[in-house]
mmCIF file of N, CA and C and ligand atoms in Angstrom:
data_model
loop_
_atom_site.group_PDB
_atom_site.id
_atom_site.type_symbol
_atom_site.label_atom_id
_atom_site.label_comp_id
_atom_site.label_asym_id
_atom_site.label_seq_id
_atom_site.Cartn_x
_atom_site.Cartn_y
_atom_site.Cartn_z
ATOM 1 N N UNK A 1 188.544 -81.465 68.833
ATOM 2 C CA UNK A 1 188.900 -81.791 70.225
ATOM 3 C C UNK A 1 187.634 -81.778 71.091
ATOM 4 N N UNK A 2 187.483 -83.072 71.669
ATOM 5 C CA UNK A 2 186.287 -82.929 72.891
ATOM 6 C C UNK A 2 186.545 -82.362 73.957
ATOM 7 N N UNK A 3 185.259 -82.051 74.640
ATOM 8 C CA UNK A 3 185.538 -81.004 75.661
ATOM 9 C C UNK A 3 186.424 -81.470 76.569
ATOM 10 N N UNK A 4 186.581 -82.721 77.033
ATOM 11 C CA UNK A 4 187.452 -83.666 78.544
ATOM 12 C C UNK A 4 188.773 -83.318 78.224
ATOM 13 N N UNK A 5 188.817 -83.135 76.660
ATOM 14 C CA UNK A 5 190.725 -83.202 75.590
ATOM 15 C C UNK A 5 191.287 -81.709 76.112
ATOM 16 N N UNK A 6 189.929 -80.774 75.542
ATOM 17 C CA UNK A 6 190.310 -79.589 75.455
ATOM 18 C C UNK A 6 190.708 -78.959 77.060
ATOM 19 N N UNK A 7 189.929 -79.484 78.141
ATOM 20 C CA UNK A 7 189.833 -78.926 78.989
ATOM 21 C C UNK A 7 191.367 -79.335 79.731
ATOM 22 N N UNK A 8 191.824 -80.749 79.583
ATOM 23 C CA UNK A 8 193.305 -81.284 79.666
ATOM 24 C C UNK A 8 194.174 -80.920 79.200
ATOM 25 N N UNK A 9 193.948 -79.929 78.249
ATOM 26 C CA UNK A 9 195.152 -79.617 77.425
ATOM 27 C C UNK A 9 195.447 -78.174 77.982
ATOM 28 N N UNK A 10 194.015 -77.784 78.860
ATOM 29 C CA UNK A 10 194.362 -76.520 79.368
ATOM 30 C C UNK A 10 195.285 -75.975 80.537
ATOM 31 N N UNK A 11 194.851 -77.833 81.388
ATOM 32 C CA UNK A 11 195.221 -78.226 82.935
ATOM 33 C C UNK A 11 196.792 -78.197 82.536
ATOM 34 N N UNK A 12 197.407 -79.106 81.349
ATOM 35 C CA UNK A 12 198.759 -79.300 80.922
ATOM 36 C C UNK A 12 199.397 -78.245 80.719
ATOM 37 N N UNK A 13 198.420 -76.737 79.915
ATOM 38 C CA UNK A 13 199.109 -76.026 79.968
ATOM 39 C C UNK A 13 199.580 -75.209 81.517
ATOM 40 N N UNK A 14 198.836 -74.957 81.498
ATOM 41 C CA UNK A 14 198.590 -74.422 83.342
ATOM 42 C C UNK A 14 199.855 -74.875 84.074
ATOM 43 N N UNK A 15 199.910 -76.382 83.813
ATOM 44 C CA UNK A 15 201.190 -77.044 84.945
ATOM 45 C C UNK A 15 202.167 -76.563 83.841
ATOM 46 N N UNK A 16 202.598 -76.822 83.152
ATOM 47 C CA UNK A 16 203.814 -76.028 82.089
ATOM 48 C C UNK A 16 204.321 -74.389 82.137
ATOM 49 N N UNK A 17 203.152 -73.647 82.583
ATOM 50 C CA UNK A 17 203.473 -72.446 82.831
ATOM 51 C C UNK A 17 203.939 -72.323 84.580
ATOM 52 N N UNK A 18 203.432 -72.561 85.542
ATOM 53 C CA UNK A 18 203.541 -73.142 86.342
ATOM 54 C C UNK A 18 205.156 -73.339 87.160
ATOM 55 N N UNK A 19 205.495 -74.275 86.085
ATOM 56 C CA UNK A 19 206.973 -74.909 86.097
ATOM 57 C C UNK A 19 207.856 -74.070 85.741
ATOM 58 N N UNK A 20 207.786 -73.045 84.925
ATOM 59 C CA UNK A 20 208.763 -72.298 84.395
ATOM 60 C C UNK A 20 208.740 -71.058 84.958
ATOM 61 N N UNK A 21 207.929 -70.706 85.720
ATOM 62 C CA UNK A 21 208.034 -69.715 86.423
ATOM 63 C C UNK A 21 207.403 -69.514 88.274
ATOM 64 N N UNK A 22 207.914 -70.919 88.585
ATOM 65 C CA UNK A 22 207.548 -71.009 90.197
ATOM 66 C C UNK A 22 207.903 -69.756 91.005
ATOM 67 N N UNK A 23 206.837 -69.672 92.144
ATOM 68 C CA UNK A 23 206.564 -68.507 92.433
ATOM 69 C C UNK A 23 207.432 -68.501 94.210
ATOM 70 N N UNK A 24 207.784 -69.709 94.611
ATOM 71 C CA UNK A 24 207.809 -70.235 95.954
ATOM 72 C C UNK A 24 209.495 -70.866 96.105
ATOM 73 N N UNK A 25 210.268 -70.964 95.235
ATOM 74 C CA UNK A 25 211.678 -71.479 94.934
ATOM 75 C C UNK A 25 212.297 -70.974 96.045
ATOM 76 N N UNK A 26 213.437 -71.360 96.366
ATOM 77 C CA UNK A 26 214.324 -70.625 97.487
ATOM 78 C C UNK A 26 214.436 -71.917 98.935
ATOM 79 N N UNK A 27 214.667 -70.635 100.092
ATOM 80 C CA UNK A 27 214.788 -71.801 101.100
ATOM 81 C C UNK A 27 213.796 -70.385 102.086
ATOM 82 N N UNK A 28 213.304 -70.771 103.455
ATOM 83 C CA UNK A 28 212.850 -70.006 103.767
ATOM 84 C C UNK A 28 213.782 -69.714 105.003
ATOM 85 N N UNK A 29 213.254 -67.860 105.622
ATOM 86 C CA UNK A 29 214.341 -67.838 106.392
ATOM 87 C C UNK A 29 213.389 -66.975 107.394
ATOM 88 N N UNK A 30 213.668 -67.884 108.745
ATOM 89 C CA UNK A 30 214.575 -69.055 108.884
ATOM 90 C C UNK A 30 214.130 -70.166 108.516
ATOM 91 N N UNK A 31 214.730 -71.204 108.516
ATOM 92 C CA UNK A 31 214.562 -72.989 108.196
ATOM 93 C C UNK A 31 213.924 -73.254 109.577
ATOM 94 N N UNK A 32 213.247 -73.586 109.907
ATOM 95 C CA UNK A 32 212.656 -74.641 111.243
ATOM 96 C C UNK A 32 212.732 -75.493 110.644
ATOM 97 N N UNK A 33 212.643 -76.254 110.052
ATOM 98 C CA UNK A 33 212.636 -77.890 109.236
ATOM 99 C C UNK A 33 212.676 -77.908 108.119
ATOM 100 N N UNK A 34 213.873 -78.933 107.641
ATOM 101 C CA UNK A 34 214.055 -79.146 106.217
ATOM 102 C C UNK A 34 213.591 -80.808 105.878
ATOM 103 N N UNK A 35 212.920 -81.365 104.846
ATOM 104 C CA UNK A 35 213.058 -82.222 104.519
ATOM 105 C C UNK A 35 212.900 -82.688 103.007
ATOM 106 N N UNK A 36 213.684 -83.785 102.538
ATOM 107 C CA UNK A 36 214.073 -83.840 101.106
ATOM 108 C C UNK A 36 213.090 -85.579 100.603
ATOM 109 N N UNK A 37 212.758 -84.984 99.201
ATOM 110 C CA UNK A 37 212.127 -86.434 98.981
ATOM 111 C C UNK A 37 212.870 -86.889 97.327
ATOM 112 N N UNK A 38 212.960 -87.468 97.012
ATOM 113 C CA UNK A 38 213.458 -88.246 95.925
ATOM 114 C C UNK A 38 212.156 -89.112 95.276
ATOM 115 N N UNK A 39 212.230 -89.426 94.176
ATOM 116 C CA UNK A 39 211.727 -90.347 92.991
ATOM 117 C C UNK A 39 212.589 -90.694 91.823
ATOM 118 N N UNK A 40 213.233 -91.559 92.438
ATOM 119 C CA UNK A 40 213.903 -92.275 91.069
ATOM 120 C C UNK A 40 213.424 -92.478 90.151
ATOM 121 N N UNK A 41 212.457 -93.069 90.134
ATOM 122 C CA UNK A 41 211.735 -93.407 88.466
ATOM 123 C C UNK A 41 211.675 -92.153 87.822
ATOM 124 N N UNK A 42 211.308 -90.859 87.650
ATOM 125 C CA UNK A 42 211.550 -89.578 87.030
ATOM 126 C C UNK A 42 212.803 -89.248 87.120
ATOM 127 N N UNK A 43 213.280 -88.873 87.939
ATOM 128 C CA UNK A 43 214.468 -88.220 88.595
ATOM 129 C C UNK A 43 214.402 -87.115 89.309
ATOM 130 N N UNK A 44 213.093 -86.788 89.880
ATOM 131 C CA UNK A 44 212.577 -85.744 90.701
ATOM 132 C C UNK A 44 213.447 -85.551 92.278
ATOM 133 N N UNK A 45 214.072 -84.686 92.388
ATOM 134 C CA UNK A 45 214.553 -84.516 94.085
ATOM 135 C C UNK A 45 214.396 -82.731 94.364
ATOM 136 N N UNK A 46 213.946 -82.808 95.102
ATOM 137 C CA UNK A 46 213.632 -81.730 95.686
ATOM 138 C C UNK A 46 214.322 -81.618 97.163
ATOM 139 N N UNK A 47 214.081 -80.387 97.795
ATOM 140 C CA UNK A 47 214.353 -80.241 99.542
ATOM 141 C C UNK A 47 213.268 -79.470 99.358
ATOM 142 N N UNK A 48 212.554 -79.155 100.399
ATOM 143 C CA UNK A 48 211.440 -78.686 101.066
ATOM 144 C C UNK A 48 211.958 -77.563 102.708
ATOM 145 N N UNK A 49 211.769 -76.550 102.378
ATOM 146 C CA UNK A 49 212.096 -75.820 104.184
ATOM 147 C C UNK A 49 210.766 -75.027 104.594
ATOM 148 N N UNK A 50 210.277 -74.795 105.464
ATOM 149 C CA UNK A 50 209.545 -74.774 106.625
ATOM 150 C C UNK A 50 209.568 -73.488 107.783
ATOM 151 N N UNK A 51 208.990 -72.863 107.359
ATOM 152 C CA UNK A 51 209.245 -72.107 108.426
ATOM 153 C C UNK A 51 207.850 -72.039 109.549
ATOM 154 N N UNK A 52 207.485 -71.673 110.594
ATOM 155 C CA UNK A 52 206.321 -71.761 111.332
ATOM 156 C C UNK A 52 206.592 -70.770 112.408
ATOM 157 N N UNK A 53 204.887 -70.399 112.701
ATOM 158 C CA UNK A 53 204.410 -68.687 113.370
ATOM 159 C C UNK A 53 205.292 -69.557 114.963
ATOM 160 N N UNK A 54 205.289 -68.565 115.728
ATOM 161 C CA UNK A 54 205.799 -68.378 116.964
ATOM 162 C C UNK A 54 205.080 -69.517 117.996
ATOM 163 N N UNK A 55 203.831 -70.167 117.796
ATOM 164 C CA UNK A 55 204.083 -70.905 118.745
ATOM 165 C C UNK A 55 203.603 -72.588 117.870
ATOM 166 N N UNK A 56 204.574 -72.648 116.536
ATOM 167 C CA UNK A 56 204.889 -73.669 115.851
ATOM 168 C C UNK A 56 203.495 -74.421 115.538
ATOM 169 N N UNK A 57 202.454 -73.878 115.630
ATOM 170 C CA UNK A 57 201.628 -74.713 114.520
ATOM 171 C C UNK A 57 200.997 -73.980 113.789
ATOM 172 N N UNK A 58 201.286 -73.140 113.372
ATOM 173 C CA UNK A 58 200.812 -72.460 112.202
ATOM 174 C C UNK A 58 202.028 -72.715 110.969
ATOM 175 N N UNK A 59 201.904 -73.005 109.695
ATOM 176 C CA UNK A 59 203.140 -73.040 108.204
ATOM 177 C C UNK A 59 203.094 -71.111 107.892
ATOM 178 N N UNK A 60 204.104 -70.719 108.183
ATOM 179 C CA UNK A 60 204.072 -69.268 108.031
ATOM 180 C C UNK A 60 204.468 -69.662 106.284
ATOM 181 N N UNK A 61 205.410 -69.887 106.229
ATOM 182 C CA UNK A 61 206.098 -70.218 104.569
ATOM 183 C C UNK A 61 206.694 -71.186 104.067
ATOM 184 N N UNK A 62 206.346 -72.069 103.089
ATOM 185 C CA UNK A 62 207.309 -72.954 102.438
ATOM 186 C C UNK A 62 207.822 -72.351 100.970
ATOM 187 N N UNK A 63 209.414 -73.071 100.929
ATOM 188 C CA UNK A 63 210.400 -73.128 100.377
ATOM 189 C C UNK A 63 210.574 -74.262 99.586
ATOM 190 N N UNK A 64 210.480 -74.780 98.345
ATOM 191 C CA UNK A 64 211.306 -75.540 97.484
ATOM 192 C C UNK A 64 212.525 -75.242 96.866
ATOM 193 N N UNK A 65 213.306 -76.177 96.587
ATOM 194 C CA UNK A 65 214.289 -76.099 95.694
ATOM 195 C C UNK A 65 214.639 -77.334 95.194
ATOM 196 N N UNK A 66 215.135 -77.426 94.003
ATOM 197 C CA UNK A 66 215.830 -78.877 93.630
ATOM 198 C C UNK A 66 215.571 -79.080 92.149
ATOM 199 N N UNK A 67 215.627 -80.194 91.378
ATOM 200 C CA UNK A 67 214.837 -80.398 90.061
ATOM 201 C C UNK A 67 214.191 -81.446 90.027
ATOM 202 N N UNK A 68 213.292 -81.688 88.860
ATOM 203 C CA UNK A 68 212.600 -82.513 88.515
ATOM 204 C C UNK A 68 211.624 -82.205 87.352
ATOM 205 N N UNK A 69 210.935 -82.504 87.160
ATOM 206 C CA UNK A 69 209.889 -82.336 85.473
ATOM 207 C C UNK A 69 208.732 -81.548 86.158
ATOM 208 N N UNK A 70 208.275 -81.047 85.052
ATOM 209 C CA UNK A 70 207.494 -80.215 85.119
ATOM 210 C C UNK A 70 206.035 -80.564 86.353
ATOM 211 N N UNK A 71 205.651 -81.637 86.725
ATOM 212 C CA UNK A 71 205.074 -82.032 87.797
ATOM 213 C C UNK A 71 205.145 -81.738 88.430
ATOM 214 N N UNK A 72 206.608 -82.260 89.135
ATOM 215 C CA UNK A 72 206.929 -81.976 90.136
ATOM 216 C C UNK A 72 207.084 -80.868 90.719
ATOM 217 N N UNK A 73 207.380 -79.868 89.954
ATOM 218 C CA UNK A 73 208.023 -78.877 90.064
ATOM 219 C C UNK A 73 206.816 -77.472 89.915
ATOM 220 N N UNK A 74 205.819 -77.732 89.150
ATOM 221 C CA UNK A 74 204.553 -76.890 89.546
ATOM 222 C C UNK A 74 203.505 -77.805 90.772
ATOM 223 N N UNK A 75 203.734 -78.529 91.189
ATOM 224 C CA UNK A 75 203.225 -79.799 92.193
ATOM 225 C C UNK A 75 203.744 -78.852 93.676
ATOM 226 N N UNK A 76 204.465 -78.584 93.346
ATOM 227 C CA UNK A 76 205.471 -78.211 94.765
ATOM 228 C C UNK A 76 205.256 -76.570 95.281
ATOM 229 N N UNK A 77 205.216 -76.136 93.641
ATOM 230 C CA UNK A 77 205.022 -74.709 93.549
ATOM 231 C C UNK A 77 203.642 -74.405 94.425
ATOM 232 N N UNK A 78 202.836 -75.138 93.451
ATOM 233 C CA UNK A 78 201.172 -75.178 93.988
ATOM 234 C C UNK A 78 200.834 -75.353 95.772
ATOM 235 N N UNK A 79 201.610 -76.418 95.867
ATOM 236 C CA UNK A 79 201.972 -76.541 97.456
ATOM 237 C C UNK A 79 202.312 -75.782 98.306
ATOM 238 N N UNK A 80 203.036 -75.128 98.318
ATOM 239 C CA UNK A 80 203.772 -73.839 98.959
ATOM 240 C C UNK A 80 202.737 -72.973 99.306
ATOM 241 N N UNK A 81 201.936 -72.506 98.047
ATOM 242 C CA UNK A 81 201.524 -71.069 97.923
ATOM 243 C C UNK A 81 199.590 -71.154 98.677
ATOM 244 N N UNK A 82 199.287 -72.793 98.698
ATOM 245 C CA UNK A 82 198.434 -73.072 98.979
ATOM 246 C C UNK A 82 198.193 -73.413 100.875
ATOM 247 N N UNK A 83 199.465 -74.032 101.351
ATOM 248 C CA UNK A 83 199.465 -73.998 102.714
ATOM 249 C C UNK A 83 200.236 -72.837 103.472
ATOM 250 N N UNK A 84 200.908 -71.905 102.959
ATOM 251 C CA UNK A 84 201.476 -70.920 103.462
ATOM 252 C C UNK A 84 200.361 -70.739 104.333
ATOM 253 N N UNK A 85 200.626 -70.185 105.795
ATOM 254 C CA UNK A 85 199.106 -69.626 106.402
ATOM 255 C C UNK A 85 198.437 -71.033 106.878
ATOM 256 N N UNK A 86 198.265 -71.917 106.686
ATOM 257 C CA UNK A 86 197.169 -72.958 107.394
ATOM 258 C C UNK A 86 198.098 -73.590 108.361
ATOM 259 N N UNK A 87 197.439 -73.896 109.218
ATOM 260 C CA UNK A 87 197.445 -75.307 111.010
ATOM 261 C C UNK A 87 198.257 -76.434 110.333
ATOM 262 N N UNK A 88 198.793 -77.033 111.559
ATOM 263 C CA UNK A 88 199.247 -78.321 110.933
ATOM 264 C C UNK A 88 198.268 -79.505 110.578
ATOM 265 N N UNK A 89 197.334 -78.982 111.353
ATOM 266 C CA UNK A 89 195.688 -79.438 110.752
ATOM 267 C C UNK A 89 195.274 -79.467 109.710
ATOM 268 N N UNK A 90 195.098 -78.267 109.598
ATOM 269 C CA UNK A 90 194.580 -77.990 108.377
ATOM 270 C C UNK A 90 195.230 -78.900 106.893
ATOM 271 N N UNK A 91 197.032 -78.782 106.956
ATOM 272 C CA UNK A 91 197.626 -79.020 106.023
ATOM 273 C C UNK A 91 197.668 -80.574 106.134
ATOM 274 N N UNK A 92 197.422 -81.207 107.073
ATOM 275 C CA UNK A 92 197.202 -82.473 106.545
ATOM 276 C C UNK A 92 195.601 -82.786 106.046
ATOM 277 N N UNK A 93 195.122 -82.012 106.355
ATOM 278 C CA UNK A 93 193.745 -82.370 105.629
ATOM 279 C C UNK A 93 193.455 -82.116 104.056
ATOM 280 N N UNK A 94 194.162 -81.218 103.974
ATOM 281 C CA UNK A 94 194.679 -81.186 102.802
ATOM 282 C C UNK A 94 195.705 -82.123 101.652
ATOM 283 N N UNK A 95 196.250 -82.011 102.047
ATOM 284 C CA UNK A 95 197.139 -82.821 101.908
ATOM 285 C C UNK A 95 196.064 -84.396 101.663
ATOM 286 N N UNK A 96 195.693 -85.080 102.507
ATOM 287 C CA UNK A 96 194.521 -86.106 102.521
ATOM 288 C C UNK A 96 193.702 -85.776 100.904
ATOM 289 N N UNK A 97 193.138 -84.661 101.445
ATOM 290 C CA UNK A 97 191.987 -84.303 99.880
ATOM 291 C C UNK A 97 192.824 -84.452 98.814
ATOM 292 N N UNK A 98 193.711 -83.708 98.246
ATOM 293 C CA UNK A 98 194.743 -83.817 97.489
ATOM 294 C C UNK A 98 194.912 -85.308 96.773
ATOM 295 N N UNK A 99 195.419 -86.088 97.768
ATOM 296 C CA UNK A 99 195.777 -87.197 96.867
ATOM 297 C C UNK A 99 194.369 -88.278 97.293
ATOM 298 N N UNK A 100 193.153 -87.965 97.688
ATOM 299 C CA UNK A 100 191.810 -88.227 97.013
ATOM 300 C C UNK A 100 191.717 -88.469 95.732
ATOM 301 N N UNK A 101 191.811 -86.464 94.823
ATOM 302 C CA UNK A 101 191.569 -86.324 93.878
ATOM 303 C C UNK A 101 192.206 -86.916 92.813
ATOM 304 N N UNK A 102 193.474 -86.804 93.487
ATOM 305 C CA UNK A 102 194.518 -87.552 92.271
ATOM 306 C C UNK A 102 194.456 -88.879 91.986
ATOM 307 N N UNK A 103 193.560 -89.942 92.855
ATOM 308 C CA UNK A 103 193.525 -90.852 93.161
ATOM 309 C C UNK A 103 191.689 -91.013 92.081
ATOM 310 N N UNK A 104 191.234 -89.591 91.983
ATOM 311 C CA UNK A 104 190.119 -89.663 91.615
ATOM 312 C C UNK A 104 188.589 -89.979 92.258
ATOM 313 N N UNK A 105 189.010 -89.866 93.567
ATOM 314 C CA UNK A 105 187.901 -90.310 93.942
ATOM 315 C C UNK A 105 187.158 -88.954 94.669
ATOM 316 N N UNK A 106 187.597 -87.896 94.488
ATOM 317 C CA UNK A 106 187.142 -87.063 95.514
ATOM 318 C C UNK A 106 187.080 -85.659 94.079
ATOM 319 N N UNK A 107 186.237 -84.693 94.079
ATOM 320 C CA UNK A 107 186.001 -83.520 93.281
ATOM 321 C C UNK A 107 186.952 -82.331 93.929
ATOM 322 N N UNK A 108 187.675 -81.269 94.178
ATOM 323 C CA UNK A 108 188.136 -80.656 95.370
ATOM 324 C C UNK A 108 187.288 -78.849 95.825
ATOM 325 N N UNK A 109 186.889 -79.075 96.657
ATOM 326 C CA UNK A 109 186.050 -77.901 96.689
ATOM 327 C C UNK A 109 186.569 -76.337 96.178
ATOM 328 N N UNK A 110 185.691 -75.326 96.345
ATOM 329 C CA UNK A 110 186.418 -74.156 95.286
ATOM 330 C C UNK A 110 187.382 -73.900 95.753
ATOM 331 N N UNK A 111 187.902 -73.429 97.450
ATOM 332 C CA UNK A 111 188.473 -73.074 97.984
ATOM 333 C C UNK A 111 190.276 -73.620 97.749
ATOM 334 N N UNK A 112 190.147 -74.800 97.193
ATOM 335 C CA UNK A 112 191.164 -75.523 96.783
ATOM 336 C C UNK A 112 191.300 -75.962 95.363
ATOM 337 N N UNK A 113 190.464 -74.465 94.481
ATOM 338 C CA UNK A 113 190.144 -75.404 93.029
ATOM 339 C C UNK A 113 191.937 -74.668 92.139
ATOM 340 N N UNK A 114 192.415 -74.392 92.178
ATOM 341 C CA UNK A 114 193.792 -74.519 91.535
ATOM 342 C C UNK A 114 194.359 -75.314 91.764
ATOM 343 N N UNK A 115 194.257 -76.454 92.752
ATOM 344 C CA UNK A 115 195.010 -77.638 92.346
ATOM 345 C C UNK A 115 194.248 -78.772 91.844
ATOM 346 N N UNK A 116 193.032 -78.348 91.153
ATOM 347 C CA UNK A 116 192.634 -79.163 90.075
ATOM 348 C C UNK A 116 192.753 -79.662 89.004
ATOM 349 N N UNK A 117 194.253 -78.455 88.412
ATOM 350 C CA UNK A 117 194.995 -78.955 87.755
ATOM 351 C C UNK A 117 195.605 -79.948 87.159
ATOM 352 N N UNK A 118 195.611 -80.697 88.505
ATOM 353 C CA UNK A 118 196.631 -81.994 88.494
ATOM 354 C C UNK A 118 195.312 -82.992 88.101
ATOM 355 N N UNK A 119 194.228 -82.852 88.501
ATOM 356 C CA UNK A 119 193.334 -83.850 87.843
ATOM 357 C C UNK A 119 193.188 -84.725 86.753
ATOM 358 N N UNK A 120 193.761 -84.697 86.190
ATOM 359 C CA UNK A 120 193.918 -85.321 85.221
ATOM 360 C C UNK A 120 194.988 -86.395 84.985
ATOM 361 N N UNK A 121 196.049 -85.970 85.636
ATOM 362 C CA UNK A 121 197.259 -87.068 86.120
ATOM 363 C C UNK A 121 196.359 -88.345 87.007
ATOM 364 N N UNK A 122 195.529 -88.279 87.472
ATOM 365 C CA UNK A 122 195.325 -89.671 88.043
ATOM 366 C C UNK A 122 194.777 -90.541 87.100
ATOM 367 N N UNK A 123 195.276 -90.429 85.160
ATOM 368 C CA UNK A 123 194.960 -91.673 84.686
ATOM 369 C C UNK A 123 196.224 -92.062 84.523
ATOM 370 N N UNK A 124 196.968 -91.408 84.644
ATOM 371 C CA UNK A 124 199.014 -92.034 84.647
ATOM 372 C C UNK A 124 199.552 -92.365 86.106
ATOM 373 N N UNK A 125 199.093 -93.178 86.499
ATOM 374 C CA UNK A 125 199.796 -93.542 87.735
ATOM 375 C C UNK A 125 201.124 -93.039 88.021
ATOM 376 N N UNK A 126 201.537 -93.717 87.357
ATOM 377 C CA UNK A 126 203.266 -93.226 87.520
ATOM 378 C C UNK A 126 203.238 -92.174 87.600
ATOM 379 N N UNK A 127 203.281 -91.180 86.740
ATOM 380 C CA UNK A 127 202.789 -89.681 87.340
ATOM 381 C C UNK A 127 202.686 -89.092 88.523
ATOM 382 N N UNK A 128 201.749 -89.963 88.925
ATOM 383 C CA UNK A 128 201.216 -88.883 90.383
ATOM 384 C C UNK A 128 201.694 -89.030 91.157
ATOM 385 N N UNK A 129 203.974 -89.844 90.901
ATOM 386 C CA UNK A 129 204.424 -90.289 92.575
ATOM 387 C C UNK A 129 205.544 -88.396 91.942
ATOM 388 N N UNK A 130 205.356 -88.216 90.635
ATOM 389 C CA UNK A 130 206.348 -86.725 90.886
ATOM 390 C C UNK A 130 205.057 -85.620 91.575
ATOM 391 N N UNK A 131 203.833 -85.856 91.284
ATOM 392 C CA UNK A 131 203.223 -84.496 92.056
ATOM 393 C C UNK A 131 202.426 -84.884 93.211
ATOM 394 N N UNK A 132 203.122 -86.041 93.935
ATOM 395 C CA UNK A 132 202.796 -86.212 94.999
ATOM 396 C C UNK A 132 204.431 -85.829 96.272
ATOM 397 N N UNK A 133 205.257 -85.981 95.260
ATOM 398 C CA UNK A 133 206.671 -85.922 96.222
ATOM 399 C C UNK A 133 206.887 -85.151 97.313
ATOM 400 N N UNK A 134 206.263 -83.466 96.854
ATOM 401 C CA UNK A 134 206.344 -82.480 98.011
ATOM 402 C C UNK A 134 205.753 -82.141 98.625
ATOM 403 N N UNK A 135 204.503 -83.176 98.510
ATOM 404 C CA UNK A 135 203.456 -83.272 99.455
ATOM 405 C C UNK A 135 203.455 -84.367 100.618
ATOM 406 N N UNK A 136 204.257 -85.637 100.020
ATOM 407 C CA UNK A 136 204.966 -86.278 101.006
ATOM 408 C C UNK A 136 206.282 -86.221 101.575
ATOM 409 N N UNK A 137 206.647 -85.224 101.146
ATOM 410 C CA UNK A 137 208.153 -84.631 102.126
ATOM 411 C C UNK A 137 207.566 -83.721 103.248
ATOM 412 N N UNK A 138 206.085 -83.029 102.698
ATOM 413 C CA UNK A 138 205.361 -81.722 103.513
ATOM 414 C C UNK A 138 205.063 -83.051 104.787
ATOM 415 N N UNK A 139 204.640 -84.146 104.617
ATOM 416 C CA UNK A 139 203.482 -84.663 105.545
ATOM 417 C C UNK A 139 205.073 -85.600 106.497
ATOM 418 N N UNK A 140 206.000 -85.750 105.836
ATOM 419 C CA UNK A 140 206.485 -86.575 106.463
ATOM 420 C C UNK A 140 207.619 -85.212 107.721
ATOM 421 N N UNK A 141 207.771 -84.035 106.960
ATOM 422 C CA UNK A 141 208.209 -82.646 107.829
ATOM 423 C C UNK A 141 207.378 -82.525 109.217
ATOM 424 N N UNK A 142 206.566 -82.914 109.138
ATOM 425 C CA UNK A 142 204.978 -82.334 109.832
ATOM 426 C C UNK A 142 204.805 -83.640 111.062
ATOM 427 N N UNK A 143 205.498 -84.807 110.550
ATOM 428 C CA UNK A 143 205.472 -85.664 112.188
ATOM 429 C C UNK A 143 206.569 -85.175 112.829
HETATM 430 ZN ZN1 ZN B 1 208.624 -86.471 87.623
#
């Protein structure tokens, strides 16, 4: 196995462990905003809830729930645990970098290096619309 194989097979495992034991599941309480995204082509659906600090632009906590494949579903996890705490600023800038990388065009700095994971999904297109889903339910919550 070459190193690019080995190092993918590590990222795969990572999202597989990931999936089976999400850390962020539930709904948050309270709900300030819920929003749900779908992908038919997998069969990925999720809901997404929202909660935010006292004078609403800070993400105090996100909430997933729903099913979908293992993508999606450590995609979402990763999401949660990564903007909990940041601006609505912040999380779209993120959010932006994010599907950079997946897109391949961007490296993601350390501060954001666990979702480097997914790096490797941007040679399967199709792919990257399940671990992009709860990141566009996050951005579309957020107008
Ligand atoms: Zn999927």
């Amino acid at each position: 196995m070459n190193t690019q194989n080995h190092l993918r097979n590590l990222q795969y495992q990572a999202i597989l462990e990931r999936s089976k034991q999400p850390r962020n599941k539930g709904k948050t309480n309270p709900i300030h905003q819920h929003q749900t995204g779908n992908n038919p082509i997998c069969g990925d659906s999720i809901e997404l809830t929202i909660k935010f600090n006292q004078t609403n632009q800070i993400i105090e906590d996100i909430k997933f729930q729903g099913k979908g494949c293992a993508l999606t579903i450590a995609s979402a996890d990763l999401m949660a645990e990564t903007l909990s705490g940041k601006t609505r600023e912040e999380t779209l800038e993120i959010i932006e970098k994010f599907r950079q990388m997946l897109k391949g065009k961007i490296v993601l700095s350390d501060d954001l290096r666990k979702l480097s994971i997914f790096q490797g999904v941007s040679q399967f297109p199709i792919r990257i619309k399940c671990v992009l889903l709860s990141w566009h339910a996050l951005k579309a919550a957020l107008k």
